[in-house]
mmCIF file of C-alpha atoms in Angstrom:
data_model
loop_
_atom_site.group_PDB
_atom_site.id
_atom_site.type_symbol
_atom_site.label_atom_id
_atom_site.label_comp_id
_atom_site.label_asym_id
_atom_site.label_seq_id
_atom_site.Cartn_x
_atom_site.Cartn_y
_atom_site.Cartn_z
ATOM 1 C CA UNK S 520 -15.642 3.412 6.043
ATOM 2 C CA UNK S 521 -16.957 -0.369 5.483
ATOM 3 C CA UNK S 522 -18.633 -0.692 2.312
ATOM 4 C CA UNK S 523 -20.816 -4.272 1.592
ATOM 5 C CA UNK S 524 -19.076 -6.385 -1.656
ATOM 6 C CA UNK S 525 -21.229 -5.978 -4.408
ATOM 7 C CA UNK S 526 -18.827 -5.133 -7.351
ATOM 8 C CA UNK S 527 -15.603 -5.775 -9.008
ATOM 9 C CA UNK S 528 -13.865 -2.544 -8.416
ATOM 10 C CA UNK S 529 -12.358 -3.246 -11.642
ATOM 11 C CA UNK S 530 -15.404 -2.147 -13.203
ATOM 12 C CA UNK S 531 -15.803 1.818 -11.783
ATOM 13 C CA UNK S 532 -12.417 2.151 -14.672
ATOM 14 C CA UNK S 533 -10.978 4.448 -11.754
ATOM 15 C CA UNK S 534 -9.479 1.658 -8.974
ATOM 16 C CA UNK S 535 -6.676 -0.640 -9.999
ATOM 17 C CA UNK S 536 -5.072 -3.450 -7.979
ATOM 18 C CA UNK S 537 -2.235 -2.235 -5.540
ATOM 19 C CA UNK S 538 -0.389 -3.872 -2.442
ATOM 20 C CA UNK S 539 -1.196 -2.921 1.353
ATOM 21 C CA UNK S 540 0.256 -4.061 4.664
ATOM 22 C CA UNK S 541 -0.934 -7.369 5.388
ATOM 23 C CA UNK S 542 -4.045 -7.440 7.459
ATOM 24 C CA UNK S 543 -5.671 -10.570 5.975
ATOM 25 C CA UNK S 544 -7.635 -9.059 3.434
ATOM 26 C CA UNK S 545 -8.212 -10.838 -0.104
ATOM 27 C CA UNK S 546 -6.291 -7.766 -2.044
ATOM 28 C CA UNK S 547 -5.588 -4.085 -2.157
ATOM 29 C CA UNK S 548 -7.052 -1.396 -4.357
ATOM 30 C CA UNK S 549 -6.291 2.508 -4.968
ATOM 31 C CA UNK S 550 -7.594 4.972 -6.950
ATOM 32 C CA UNK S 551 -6.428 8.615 -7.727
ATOM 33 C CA UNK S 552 -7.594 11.609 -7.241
ATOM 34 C CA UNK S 553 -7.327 14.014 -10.002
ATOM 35 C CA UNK S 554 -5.811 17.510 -8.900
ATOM 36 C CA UNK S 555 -5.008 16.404 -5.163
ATOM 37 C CA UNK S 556 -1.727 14.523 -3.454
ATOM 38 C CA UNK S 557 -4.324 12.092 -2.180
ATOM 39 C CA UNK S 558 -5.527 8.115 -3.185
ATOM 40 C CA UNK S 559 -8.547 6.035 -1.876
ATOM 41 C CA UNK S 560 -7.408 2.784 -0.713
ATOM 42 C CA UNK S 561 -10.167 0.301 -0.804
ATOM 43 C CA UNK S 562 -8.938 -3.162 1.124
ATOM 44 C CA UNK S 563 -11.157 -6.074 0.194
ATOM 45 C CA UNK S 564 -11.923 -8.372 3.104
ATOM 46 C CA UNK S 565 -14.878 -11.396 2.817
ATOM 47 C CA UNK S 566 -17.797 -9.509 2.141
ATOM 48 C CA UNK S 567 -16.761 -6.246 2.132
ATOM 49 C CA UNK S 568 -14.068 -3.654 1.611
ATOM 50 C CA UNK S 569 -12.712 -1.621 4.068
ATOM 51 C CA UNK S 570 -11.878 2.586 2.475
ATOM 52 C CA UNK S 571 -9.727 5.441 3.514
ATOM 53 C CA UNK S 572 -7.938 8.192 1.716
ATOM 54 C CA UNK S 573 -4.201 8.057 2.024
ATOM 55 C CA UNK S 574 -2.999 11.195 2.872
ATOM 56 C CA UNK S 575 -0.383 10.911 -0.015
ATOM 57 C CA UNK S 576 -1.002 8.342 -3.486
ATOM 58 C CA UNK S 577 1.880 5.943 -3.550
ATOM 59 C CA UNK S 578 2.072 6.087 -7.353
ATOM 60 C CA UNK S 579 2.440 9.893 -7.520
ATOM 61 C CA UNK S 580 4.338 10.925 -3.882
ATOM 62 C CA UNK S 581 5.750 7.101 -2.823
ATOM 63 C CA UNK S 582 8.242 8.368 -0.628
ATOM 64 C CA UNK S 583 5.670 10.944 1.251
ATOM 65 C CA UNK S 584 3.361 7.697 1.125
ATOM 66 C CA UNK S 585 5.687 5.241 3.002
ATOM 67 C CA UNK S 586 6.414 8.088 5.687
ATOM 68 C CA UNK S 587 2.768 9.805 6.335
ATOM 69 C CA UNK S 588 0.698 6.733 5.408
ATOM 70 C CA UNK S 589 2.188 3.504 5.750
ATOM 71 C CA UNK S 590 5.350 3.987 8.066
ATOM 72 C CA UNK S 591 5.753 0.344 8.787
ATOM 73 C CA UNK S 592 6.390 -0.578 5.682
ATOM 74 C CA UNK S 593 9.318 1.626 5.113
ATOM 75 C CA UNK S 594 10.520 0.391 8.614
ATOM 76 C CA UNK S 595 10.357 -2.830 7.332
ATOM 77 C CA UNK S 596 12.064 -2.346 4.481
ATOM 78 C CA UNK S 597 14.791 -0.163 5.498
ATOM 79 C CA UNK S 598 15.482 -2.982 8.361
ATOM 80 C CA UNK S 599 15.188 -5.827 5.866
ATOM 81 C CA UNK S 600 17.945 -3.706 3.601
ATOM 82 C CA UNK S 601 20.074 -2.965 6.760
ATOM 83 C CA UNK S 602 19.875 -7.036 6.937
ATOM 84 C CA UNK S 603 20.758 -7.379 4.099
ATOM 85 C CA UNK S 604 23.927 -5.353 3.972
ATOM 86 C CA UNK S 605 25.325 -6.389 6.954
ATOM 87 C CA UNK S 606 25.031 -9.748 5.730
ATOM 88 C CA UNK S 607 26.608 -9.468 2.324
ATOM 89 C CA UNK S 608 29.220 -7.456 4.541
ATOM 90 C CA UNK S 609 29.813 -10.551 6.894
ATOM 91 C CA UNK S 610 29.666 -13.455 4.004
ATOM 92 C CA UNK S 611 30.804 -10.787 1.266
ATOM 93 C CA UNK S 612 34.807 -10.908 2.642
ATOM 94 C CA UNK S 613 37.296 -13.352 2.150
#
């Protein structure tokens, strides 16, 4: 769903300021819903926002959230730990 820019989401009191992949928007907002797993993530572009409902809120399921909703992001960070360890593994012996 696109929705025009007309309003701080700030001001609703229900969406504060997350993080999202990077798709070029100007930031990243969620909101939860009470009694359900779900979030609405509302992505603020020029002009508008772009919304969806996650299929899991990152700040109550974040695991769930990283596997059903934003899979790239844990494949990015499990390869970017991976990295990591094989490099402190390499430069970490004497």
């Amino acid at each position: 769903m696109v929705v025009q820019l007309r309003h701080d989401p700030r001001e609703s009191g229900l969406f504060k300021r997350s993080v999202g992949e990077p798709k070029g928007q100007i930031a990243d907002w969620r909101a939860n819903i009470p009694g359900s797993d779900r979030g609405v993530h509302a992505v603020e572009f020029p002009g508008h926002y772009s919304i969806h409902v996650d299929h899991f809120d990152p700040a109550k399921h974040p695991v769930m959230h990283l596997l059903r909703d934003s899979p790239l992001t844990l494949v990015t960070v499990l390869a970017a730990g991976l990295g990591a360890f094989l490099l402190l593994g390499i430069f970490g012996r004497k």
